[in-house]
Coordinates of C-alpha atoms in Angstrom, one line a residue:
X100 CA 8.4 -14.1 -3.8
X101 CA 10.6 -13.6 -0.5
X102 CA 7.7 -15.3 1.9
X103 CA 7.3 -18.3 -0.3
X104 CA 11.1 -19.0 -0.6
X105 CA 10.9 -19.0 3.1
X106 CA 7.6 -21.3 3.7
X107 CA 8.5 -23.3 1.0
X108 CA 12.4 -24.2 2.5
X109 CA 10.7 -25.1 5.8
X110 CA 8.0 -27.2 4.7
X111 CA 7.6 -31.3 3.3
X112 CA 5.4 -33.0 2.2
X113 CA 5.9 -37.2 2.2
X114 CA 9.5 -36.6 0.8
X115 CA 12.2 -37.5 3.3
X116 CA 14.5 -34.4 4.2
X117 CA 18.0 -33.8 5.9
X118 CA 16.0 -32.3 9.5
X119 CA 12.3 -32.8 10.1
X120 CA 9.7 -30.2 8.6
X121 CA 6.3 -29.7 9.0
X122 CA 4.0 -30.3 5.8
X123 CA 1.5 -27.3 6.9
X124 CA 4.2 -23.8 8.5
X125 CA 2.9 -20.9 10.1
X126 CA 3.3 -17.5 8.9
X127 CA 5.6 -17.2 11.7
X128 CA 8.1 -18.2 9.9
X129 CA 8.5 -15.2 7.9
X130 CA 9.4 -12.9 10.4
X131 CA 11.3 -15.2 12.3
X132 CA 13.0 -15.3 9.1
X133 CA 13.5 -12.0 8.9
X134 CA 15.4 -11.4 12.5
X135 CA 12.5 -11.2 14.7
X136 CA 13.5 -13.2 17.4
X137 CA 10.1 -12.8 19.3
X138 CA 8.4 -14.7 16.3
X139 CA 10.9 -17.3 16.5
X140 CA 10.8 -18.1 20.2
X141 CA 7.0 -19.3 19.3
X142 CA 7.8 -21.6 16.5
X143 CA 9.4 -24.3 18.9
X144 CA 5.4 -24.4 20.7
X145 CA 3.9 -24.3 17.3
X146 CA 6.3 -27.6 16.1
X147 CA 5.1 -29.3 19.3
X148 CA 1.5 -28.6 19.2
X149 CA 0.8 -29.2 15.7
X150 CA 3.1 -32.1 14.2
X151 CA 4.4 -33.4 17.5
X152 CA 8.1 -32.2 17.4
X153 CA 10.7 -34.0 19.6
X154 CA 13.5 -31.6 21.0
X155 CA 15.8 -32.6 18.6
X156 CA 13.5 -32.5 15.8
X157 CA 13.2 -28.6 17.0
X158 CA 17.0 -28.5 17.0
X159 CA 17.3 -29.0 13.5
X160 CA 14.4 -27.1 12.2
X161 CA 15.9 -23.9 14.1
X162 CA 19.0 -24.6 12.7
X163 CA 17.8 -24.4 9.3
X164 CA 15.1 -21.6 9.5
X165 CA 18.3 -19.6 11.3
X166 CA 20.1 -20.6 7.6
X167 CA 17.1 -19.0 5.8
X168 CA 17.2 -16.0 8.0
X169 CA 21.1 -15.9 6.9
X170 CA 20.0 -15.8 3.7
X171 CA 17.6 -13.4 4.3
X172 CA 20.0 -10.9 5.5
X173 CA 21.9 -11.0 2.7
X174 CA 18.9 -9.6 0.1
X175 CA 19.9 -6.4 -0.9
X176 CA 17.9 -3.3 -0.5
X177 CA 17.7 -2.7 -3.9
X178 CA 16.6 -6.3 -4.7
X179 CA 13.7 -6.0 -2.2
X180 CA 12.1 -2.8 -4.2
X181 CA 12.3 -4.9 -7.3
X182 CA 8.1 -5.4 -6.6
X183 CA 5.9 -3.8 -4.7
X184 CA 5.5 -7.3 -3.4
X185 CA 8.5 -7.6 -2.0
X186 CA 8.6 -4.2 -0.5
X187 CA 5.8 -4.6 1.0
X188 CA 7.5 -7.3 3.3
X189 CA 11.0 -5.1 3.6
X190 CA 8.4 -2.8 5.6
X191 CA 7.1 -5.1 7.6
X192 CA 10.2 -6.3 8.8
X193 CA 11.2 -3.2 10.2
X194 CA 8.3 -3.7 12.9
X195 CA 9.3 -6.9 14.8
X196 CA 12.7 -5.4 16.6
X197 CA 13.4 -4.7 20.3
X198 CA 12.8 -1.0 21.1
X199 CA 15.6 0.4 23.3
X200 CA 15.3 2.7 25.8
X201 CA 14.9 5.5 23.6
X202 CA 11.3 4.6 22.9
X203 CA 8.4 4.9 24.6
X204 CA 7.7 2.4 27.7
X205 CA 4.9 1.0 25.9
X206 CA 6.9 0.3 23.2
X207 CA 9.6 -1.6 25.4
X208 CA 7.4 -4.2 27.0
X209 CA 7.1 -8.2 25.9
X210 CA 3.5 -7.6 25.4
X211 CA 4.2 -4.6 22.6
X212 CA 6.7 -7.6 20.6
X213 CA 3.4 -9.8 20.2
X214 CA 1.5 -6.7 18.7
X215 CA 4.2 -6.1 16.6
X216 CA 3.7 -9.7 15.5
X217 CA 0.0 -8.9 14.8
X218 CA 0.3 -6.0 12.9
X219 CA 3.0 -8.1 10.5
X220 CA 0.5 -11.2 10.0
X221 CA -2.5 -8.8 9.4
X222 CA -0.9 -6.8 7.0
X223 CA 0.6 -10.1 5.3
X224 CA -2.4 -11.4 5.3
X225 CA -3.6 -7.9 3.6
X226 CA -0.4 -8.4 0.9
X227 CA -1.5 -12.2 -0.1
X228 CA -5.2 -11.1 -0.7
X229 CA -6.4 -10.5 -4.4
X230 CA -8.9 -8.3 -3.6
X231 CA -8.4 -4.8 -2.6
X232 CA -11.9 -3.3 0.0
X233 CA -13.2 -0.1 -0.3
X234 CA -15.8 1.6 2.1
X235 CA -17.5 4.2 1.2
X236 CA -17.5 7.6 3.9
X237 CA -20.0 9.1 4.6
X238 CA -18.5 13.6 5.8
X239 CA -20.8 16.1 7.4
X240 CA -19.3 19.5 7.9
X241 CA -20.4 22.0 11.2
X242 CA -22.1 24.5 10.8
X243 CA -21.0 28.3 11.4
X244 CA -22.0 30.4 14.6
X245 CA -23.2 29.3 18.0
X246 CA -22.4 30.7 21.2
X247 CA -18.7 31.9 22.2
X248 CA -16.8 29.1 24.1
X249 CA -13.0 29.0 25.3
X250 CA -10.5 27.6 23.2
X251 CA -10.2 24.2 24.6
X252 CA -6.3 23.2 24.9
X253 CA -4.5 21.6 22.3
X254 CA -5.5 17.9 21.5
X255 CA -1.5 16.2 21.5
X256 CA -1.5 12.6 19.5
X257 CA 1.2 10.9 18.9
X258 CA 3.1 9.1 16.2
X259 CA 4.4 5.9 17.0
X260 CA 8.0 6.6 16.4
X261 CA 9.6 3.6 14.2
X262 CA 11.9 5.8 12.3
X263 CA 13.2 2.3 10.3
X264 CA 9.5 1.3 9.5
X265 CA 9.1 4.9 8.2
X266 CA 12.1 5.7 6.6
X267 CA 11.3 2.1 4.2
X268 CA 7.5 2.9 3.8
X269 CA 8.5 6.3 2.7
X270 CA 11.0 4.8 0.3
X271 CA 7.9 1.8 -0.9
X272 CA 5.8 5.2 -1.6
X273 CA 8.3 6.7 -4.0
X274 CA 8.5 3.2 -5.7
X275 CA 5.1 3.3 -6.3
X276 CA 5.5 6.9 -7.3
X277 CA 8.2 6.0 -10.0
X278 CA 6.2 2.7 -11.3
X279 CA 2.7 5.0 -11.7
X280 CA 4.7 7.3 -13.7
X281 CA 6.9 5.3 -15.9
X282 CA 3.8 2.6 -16.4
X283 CA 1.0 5.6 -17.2
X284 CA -0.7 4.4 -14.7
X285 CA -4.1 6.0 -13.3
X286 CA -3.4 9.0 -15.9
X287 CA -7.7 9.1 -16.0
X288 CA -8.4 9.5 -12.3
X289 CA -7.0 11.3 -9.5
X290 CA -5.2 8.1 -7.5
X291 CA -2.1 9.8 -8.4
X292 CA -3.4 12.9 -6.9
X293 CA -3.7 10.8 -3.6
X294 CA -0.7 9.3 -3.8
X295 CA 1.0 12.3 -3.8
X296 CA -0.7 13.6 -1.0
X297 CA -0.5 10.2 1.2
X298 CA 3.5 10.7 0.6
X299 CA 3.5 14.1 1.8
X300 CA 1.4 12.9 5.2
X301 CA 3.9 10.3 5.3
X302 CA 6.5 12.6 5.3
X303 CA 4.7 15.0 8.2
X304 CA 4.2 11.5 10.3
X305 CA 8.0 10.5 9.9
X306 CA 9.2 14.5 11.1
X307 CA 7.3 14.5 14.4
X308 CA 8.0 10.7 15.1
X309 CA 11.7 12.3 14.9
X310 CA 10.7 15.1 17.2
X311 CA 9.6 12.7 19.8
X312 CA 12.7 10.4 19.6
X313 CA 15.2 13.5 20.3
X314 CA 13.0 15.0 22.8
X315 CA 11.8 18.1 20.6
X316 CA 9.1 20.0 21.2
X317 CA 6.4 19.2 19.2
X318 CA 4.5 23.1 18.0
X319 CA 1.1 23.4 18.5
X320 CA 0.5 24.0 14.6
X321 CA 1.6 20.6 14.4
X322 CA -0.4 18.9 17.1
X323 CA -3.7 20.4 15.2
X324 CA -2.4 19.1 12.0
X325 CA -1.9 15.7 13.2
X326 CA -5.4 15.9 14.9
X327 CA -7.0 17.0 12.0
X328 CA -5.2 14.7 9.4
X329 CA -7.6 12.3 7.6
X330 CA -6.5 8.8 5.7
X331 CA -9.9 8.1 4.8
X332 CA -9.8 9.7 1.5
X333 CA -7.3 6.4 0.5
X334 CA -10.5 4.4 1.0
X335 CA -12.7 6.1 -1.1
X336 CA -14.0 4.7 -4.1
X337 CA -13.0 6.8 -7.4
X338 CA -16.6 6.6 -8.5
X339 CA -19.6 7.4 -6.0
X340 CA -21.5 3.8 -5.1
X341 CA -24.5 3.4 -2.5
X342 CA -23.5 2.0 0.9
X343 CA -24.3 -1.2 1.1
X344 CA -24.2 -4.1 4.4
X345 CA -20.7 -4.3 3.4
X346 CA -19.6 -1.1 3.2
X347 CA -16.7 -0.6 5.9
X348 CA -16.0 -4.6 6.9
X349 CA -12.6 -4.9 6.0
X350 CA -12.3 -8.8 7.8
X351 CA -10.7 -11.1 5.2
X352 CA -8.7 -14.1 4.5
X353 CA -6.5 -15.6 2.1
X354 CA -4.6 -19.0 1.7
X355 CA -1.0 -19.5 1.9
X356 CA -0.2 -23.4 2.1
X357 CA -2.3 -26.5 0.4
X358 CA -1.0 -29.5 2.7
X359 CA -1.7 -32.1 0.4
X360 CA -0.4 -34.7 3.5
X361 CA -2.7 -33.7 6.4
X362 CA -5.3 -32.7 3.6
X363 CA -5.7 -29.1 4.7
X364 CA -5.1 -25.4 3.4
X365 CA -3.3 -22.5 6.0
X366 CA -5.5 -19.1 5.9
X367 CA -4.2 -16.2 7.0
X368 CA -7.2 -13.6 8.1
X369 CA -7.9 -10.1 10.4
X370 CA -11.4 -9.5 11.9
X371 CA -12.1 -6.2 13.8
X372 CA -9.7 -4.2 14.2
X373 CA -8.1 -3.8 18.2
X374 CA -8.6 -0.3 20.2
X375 CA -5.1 0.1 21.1
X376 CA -4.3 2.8 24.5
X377 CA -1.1 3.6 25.3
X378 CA 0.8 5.9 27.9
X379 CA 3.1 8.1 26.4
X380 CA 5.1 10.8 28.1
X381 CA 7.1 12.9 25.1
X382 CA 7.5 16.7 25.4
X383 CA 6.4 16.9 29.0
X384 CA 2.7 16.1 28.5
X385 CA 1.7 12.3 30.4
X386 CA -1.5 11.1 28.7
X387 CA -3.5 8.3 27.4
X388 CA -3.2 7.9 23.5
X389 CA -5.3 5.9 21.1
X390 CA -5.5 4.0 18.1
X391 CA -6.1 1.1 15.9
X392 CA -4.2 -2.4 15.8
X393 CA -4.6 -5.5 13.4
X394 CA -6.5 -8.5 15.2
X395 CA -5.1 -11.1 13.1
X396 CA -5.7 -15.2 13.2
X397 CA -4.6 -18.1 11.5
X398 CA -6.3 -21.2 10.8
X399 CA -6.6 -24.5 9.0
X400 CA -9.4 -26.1 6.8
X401 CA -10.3 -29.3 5.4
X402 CA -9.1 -29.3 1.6
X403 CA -12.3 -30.1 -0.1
X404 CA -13.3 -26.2 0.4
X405 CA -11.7 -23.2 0.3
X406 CA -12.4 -20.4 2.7
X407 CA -14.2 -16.9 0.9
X408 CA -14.2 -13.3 2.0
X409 CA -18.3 -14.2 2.1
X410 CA -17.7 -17.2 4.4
X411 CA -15.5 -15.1 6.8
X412 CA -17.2 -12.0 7.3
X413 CA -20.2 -14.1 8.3
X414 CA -18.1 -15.6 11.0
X415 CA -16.4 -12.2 12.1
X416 CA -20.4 -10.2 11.6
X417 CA -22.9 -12.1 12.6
X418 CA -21.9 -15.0 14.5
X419 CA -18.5 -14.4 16.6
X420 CA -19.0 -17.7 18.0
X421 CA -17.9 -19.2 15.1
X422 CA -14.5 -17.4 15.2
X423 CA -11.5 -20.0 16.3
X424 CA -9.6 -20.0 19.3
X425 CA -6.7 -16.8 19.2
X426 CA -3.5 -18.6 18.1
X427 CA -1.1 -19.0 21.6
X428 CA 1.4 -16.7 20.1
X429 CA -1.0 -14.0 20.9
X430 CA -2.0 -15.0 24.8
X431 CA -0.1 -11.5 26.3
X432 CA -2.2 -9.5 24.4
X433 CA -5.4 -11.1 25.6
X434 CA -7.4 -10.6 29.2
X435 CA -8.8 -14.2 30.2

């Protein structure tokens, strides 16, 4: 895969190498790898804190991760949507760019970069896991009658307007499209039925994040769509099961690195997820809009254990003490 090609180039073990590298990397290294320039101001701190980098130690690492992201750049398209793997990570790399003056203000500030960050590493960390977590909803319908009220003014979201990130998730959607139909897959249940659906919101999302980059009004038909749009039927289970204490903890972790040297494994993991409130100002209407982020960490562990799902989720549930200390890359988005 694309991410271990990169981690693997920039790591060692005991065997001596033309520049210095760290036996244990940081995810960090993938999007630096990828162009993300924000990612890669960090990895000079990370070098220094955790293996003790001299100056010119970073020198040559840089030069040689900026030699991976060379060869990065020169993956093609089509070789990226060769797996769903791979795509996957072509997606994600359309997130960690700097957002001209087009975009939103929210969207231009240092702080939003570091988000951008987070939301890569969580949903990385979502790509290496093996186990895919469904929660079971719970819908109650209103009923019918009731006194007569005004119409209350129309509720205007917003659609964070990446046109790259949806342009290549809409194209990772009709992969997945093409490989359920030329595979048979799911030809017993109605996942394809939700795919096809999901694409079609996809589609509605990528139309009014247009509107809003050109300045185009936005109809009210379409604000009450948006408002009224649902994802949750993608996390349904296709057969009805009772709720249990589980049901709708999504924390997890998965390992990416056994440092055989320093006797540890690297774990990428999210917890709960981040309220997110931005200002937004597109077609004339100033408000507060809302939404969910990744709240990603990364960690080490001794090597005689590895980390579960069960051992996490008890950290993240029922004892947040036990959580580690935010990774530094991460300080703007935090209030001390």
């Amino acid at each position: 895969s694309y991410d271990a090609w990169i981690l693997n180039d920039l790591t060692a073990g005991g065997e001596k190498t033309e520049v210095r590298l760290p036996s244990t990397p940081s995810a960090l290294f993938i999007p630096a790898a990828d162009g993300d320039s924000q990612a890669r101001k960090y990895v000079p701190e990370f070098l220094k804190r955790e293996f003790g980098f001299s100056p010119d130690d970073i020198i040559g690492f840089l030069t040689k991760l900026d030699q991976k992201k060379t060869d990065i750049a020169q993956v093609k398209e089509v070789d990226w949507f060769n797996s769903l793997g791979s795509s996957w990570l072509y997606v994600l790399s359309s997130l960690t760019h700097n957002y001209g003056p087009n975009y939103p203000l929210y969207m231009q500030a240092t702080s939003f970069l570091d988000k951008q960050i987070q939301t890569f590493l969580g949903s990385y960390t979502e790509l290496k896991h093996d186990t895919l977590l469904y929660a079971k909803q719970s819908y109650a319908e209103m009923g019918a009658g009731g006194d007569s009220r005004p119409i209350p003014p129309v509720v205007k979201g917003f659609v964070e307007p990446n046109l790259e990130f949806w342009h290549r998730f809409n194209n990772l959607l009709n992969r997945t499209d093409e490989l359920y139909q030329a595979n048979g897959l799911f030809t017993d249940s109605n996942a394809y039925d939700r795919l096809r659906q999901f694409k079609e919101m996809s589609l509605f999302f990528t139309s009014i994040a247009e509107k809003e980059l050109k300045g185009e009004a936005v109809s009210d038909d379409e604000y009450e769509t948006l408002r009224t749009t649902k994802l949750s039927f993608m996390a349904q289970p296709f057969e009805a099961l009772d709720p249990s204490e589980k049901s709708g903890q999504t924390a997890l972790i998965a390992d990416i690195h056994t440092d055989a040297l320093k006797g540890q494994i690297l774990y990428e993991a999210t917890t709960r997820p981040y309220l997110m409130l931005a200002v937004v100002a597109d077609d004339g209407s100033p408000r507060v809009v809302v939404g969910l982020a990744y709240n990603h960490y990364e960690l080490t562990d001794k090597i005689d254990r590895r980390l579960t799902d069960e051992d996490w989720q008890k950290s993240v549930y029922k004892d947040n003490n036990l959580l580690p200390e935010k990774n530094f890359w991460y300080d703007s988005l935090l209030i001390k």
